[in-house]
CSV table of C-alpha atoms and ligand atoms in Angstrom, one decimal:
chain,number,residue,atom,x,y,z
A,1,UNK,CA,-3.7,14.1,-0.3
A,2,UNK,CA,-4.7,15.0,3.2
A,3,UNK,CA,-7.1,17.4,2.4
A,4,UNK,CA,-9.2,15.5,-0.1
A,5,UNK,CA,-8.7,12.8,2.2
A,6,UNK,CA,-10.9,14.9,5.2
A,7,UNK,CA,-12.9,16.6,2.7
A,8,UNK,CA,-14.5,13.3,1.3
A,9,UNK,CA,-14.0,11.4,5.2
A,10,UNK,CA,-16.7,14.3,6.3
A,11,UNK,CA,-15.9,13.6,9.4
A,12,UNK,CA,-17.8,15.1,12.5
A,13,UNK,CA,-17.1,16.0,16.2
A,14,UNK,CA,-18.0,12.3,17.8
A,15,UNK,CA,-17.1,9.9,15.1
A,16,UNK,CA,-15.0,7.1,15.2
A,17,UNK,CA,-13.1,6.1,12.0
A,18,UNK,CA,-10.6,3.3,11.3
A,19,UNK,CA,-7.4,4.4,9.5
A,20,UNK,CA,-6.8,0.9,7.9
A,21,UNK,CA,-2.8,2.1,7.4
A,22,UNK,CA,-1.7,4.5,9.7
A,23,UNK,CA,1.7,4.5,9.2
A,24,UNK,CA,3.8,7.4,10.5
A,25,UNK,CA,0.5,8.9,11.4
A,26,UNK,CA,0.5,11.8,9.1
A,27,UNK,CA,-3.0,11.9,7.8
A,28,UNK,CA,-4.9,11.3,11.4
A,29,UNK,CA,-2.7,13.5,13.0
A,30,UNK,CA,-4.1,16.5,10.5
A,31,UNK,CA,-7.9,14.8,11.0
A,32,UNK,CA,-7.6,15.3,14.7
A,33,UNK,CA,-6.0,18.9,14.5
A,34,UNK,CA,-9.3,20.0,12.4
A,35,UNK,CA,-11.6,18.4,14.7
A,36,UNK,CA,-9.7,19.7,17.9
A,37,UNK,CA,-9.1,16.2,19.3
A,38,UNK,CA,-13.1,15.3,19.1
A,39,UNK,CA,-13.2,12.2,16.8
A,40,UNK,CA,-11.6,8.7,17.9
A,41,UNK,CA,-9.8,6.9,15.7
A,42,UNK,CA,-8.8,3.2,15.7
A,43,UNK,CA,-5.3,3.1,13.8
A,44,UNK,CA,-4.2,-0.3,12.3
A,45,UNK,CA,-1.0,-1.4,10.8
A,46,UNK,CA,1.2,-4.3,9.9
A,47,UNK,CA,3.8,-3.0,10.2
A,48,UNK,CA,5.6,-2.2,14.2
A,49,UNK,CA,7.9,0.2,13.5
A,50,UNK,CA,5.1,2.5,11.8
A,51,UNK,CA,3.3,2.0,14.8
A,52,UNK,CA,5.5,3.2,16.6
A,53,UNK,CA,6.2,6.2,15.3
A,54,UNK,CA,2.8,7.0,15.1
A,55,UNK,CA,2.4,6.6,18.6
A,56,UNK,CA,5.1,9.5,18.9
A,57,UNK,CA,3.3,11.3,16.2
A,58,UNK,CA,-0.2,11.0,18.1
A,59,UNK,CA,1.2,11.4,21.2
A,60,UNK,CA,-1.1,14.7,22.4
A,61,UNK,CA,-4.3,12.9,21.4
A,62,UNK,CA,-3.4,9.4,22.9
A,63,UNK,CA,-6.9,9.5,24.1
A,64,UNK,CA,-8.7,9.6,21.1
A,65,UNK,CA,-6.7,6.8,19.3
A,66,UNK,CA,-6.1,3.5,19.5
A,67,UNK,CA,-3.1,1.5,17.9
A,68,UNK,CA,-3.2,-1.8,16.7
A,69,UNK,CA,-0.5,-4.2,14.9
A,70,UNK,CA,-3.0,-5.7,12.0
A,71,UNK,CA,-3.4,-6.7,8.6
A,72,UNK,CA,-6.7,-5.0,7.4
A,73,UNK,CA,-7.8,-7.7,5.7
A,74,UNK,CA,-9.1,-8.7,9.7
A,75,UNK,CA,-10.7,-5.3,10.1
A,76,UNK,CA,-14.0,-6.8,10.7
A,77,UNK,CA,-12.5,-9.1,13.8
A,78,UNK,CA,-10.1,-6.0,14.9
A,79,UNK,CA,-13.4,-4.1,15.5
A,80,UNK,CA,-15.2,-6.6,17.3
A,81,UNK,CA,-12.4,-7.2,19.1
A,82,UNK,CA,-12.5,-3.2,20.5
A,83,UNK,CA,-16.8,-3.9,20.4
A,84,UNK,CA,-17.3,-1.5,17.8
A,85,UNK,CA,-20.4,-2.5,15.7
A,86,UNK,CA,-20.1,0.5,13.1
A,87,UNK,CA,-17.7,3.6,12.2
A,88,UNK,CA,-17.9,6.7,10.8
A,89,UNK,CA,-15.2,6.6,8.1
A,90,UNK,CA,-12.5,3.9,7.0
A,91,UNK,CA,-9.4,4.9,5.2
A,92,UNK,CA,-7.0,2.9,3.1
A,93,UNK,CA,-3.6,4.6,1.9
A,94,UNK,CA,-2.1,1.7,0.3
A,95,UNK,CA,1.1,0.8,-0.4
A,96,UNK,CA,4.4,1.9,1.8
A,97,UNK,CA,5.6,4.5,4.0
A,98,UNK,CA,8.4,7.2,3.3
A,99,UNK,CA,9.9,5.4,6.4
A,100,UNK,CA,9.7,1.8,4.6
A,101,UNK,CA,10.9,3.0,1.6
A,102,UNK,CA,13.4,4.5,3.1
A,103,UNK,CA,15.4,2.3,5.2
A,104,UNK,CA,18.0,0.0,3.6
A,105,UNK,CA,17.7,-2.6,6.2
A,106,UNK,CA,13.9,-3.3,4.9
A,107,UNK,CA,15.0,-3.9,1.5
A,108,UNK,CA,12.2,-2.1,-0.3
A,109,UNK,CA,14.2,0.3,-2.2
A,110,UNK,CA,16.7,-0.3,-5.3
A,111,UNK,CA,18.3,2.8,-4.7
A,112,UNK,CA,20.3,1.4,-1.4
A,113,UNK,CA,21.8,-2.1,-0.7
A,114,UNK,CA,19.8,-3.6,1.8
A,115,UNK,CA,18.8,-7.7,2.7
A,116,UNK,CA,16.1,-8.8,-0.3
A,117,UNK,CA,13.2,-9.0,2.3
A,118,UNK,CA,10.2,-6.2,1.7
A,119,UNK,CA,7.9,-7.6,4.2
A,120,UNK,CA,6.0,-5.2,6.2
A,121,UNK,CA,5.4,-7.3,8.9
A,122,UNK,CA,8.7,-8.6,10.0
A,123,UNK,CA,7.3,-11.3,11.5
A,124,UNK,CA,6.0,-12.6,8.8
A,125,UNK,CA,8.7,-15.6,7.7
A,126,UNK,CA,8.3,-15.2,3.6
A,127,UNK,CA,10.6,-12.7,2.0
A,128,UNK,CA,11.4,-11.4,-1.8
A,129,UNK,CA,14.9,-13.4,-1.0
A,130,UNK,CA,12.7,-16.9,-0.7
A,131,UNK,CA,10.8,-16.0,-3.9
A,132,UNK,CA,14.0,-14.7,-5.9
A,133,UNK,CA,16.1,-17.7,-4.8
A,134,UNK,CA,13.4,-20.5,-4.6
A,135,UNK,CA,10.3,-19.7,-7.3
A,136,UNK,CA,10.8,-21.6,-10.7
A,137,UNK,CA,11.5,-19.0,-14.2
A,138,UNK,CA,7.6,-19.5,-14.8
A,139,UNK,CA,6.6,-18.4,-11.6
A,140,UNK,CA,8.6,-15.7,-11.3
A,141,UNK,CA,7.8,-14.7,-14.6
A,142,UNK,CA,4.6,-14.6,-13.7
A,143,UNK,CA,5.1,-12.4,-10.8
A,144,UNK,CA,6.9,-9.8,-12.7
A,145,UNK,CA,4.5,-9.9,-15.6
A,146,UNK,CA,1.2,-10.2,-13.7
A,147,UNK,CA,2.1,-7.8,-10.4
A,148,UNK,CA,4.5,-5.5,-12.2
A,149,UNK,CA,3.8,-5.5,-15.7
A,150,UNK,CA,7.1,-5.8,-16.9
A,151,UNK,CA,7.8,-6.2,-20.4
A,152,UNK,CA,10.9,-7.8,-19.9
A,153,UNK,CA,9.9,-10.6,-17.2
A,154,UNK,CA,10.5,-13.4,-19.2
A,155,UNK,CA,14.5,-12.2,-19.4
A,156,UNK,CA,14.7,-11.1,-15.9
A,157,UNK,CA,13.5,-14.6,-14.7
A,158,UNK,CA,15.8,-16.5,-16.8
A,159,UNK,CA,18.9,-14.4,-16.0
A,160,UNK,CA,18.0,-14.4,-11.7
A,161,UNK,CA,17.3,-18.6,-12.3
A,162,UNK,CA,21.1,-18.2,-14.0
A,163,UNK,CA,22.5,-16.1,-11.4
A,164,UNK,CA,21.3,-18.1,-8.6
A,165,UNK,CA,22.9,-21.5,-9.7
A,166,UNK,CA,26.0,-19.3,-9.4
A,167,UNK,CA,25.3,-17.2,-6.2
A,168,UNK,CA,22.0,-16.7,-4.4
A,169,UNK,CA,20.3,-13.3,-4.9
A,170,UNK,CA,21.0,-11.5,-1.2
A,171,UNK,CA,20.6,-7.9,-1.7
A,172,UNK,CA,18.6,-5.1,-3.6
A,173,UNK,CA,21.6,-4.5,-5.1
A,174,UNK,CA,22.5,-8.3,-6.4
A,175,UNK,CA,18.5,-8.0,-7.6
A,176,UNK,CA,19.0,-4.5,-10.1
A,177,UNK,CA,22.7,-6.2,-11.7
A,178,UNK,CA,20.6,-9.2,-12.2
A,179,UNK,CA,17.9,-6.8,-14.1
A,180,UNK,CA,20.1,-4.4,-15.5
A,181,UNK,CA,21.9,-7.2,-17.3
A,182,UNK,CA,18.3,-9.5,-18.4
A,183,UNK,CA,17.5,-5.6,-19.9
A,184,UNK,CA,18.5,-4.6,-23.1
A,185,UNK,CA,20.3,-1.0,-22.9
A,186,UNK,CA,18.3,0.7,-24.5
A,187,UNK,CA,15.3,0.2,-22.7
A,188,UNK,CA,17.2,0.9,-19.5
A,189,UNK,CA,17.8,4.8,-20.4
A,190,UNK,CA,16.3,8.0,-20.4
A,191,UNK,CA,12.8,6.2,-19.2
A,192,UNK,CA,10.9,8.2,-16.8
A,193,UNK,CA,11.1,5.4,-14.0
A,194,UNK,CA,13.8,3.1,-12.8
A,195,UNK,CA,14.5,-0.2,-14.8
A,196,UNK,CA,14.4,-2.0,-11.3
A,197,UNK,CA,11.1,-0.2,-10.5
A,198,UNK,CA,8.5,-3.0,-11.5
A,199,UNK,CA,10.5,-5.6,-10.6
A,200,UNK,CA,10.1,-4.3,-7.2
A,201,UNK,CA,6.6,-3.7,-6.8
A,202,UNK,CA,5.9,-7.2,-8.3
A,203,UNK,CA,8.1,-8.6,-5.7
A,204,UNK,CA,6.9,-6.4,-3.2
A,205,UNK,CA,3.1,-6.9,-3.9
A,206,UNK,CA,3.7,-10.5,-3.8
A,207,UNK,CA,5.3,-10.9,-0.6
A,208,UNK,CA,2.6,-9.1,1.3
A,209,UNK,CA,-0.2,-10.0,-0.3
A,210,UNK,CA,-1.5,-6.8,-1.0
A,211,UNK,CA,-4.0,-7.4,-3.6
A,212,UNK,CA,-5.5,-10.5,-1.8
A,213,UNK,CA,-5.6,-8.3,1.4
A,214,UNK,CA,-7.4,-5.7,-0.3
A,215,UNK,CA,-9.8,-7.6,-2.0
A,216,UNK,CA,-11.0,-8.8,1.3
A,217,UNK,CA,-10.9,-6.1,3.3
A,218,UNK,CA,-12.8,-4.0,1.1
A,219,UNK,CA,-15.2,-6.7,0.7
A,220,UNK,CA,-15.8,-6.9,4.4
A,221,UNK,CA,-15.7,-3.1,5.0
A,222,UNK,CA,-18.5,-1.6,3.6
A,223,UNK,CA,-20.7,-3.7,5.8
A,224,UNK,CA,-19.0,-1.9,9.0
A,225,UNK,CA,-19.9,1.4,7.6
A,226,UNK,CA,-22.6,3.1,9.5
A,227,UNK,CA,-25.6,5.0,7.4
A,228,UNK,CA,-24.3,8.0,5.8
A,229,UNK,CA,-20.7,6.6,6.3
A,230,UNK,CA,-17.8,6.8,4.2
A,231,UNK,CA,-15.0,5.3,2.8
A,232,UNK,CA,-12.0,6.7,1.5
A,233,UNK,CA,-9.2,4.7,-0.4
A,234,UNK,CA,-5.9,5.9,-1.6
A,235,UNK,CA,-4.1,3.6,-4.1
A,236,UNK,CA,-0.1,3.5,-6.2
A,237,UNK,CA,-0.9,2.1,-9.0
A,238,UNK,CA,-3.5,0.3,-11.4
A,239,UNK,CA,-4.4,-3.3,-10.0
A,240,UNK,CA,-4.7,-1.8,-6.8
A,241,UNK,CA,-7.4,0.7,-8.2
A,242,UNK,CA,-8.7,-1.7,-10.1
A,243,UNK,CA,-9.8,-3.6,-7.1
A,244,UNK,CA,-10.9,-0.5,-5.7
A,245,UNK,CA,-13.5,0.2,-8.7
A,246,UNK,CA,-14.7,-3.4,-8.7
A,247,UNK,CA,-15.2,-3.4,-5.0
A,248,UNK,CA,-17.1,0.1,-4.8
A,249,UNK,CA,-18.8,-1.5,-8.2
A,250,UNK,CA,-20.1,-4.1,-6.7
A,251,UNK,CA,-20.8,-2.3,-3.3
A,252,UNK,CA,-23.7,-0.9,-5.1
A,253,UNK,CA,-25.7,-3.7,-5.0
A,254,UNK,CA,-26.0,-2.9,-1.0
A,255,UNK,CA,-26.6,0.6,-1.5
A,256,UNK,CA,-23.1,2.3,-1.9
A,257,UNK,CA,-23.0,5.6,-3.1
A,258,UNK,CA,-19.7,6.2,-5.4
A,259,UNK,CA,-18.7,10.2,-4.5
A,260,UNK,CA,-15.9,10.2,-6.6
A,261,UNK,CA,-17.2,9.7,-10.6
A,262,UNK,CA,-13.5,10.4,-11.8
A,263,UNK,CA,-10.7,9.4,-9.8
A,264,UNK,CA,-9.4,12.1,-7.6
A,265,UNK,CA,-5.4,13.2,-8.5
A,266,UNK,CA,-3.3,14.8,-6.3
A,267,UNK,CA,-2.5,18.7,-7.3
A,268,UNK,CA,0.3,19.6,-9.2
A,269,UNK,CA,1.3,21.6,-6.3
A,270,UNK,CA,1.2,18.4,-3.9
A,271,UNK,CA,3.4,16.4,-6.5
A,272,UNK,CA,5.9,19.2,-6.8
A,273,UNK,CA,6.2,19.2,-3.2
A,274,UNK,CA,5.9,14.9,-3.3
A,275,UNK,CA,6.9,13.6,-6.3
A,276,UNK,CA,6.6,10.4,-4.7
A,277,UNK,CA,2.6,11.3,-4.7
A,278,UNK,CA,2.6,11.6,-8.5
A,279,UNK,CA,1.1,8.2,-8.9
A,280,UNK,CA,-1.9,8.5,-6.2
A,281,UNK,CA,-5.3,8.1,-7.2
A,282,UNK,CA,-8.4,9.0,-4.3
A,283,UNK,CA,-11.6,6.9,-4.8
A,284,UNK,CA,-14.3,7.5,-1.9
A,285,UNK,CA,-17.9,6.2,-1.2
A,286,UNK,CA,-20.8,6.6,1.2
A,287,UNK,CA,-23.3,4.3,2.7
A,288,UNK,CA,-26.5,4.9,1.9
B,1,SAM,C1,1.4,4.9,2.5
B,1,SAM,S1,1.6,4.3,4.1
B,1,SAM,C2,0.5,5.1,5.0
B,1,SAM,C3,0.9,6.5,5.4
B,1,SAM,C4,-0.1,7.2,6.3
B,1,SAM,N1,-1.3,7.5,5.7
B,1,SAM,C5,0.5,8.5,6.9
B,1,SAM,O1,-0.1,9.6,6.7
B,1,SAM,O2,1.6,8.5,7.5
B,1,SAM,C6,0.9,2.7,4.0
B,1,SAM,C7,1.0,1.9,5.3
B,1,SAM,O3,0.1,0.8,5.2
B,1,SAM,C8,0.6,-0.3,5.9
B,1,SAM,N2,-0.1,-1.5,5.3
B,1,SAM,C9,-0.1,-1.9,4.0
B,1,SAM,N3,-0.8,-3.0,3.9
B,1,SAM,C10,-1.4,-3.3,5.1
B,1,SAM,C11,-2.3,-4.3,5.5
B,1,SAM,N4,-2.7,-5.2,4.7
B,1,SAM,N5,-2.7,-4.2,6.8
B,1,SAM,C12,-2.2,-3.2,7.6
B,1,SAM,N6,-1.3,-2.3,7.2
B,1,SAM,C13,-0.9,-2.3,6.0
B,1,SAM,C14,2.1,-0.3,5.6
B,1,SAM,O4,2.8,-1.0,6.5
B,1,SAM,C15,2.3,1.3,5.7
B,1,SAM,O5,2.8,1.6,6.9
């Protein structure tokens, strides 16, 4: 959604905006080629090896940007930290990159085996493999139900619980036989998504904290928005943009203007291309 993304950023020659997830670079890298190079941008991730490549990726402009390993839930201390008192813009495209979801060896996707970790930051020491093999069945119940919405989390906790007693859960791949057995065939087949998919994102949401981190940041955000500032958030899936709608809600209150009345989608064109981007939703607001 790049070009919603700068249409509702409004960006001008001599701001400075914060992309909050840079990832592999993709969306500042088409910000700065519209504004020739004249905007600086502080990018922030968790995440090392996205900030890496998007230190390839922004190579030509490594004047204008600055890279910094962060959770955005510190945004507020990262920018006094680089004595910024305001931006320009902030963006948040949640959720994880082509390049995370990818690779095997960050065991994100249940597609290819890879280690049960999903953590962003590697350096972080929790992993899905703690939760799987460590929760109790309520908690983890709890996780898939609450962070996934799984109808069958009940099942899938009591079969892992099972399995572990056995053999500890190790891979992606021990994770999906674990749910393909706790749900019933039927239910398995012909659905649009993957069984495996919410039990995933549950996991996945819990071992980074995403909500939490959201929450916060965007609590602390709209306060480092200059006047006439805006701020642009891309989200996967409905408690994330929940959040968003309560934060931007409640932002009101100190004069936020909501730009966005309905949710912005991405165009059928753009999920053709993407399917992955079927499930993006574009919220964006201004100070006043
Ligand atoms: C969808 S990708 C961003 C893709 C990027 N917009 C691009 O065009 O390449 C999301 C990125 O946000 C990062 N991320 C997620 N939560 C974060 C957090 N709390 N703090 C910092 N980075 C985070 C992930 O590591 C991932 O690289």
């Amino acid at each position: 959604m790049t070009r919603e993304v700068l249409y509702w950023l409004n960006l001008e020659e001599g701001d400075v905006y914060v992309d909050c997830t840079i990832g592999l670079g993709g969306h500042s890298k088409t910000i700065l080629k519209e504004k020739k190079g004249k905007v600086r941008i502080l990018g922030i991730d968790r995440d090392e090896e996205a900030l890496r490549v998007a230190k390839e990726e922004l190579k030509e402009y490594e004047q204008q940007v600055t890279l910094i390993k962060a959770n955005f839930k510190h945004l507020p201390q990262v920018l006094k930290k680089e004595n910024i008192n305001k931006v320009d813009g902030i963006l948040y495209d949640l959720g994880l990159s082509s390049m995370q979801l990818d690779s095997p060896k960050r065991g994100f996707s249940f597609r290819q085996c890879g280690p049960l970790d999903m953590r962003m930051d590697s350096s972080q020491t929790l992993t899905a493999a703690h939760l799987v093999n460590q929760l109790s069945e309520k908690e983890l119940e709890c996780i898939f139900f609450g962070l996934g919405e799984e109808r069958w989390a009940r099942r899938v906790a009591k079969f892992i619980v099972e399995e572990r007693k056995l053999n500890p859960l190790k891979t992606t791949l021990d994770l999906v036989q674990v749910a393909k057995r706790a749900i019933p065939a039927k239910f398995r087949r012909g659905k649009r998504i993957h069984f495996a998919t919410r039990i995933f994102q549950a996991l996945r949401i819990k071992v980074n904290e995403e909500l939490e981190n959201l929450e916060i940041s965007l609590n602390s955000s709209l306060d480092l928005l200059r006047a006439k500032g805006r701020i642009c958030v891309i989200s996967y899936h409905s408690l994330e943009d929940r959040i968003v709608k309560r934060q931007f809600k409640k932002g009101k209150e100190k004069g936020l203007k909501i730009l966005t009345k309905k949710v912005i989608r991405p165009s059928a064109e753009e999920i053709r291309a993407n399917p992955r981007a079927r499930s993006a939703r574009l919220r964006a607001a201004e100070k006043a």
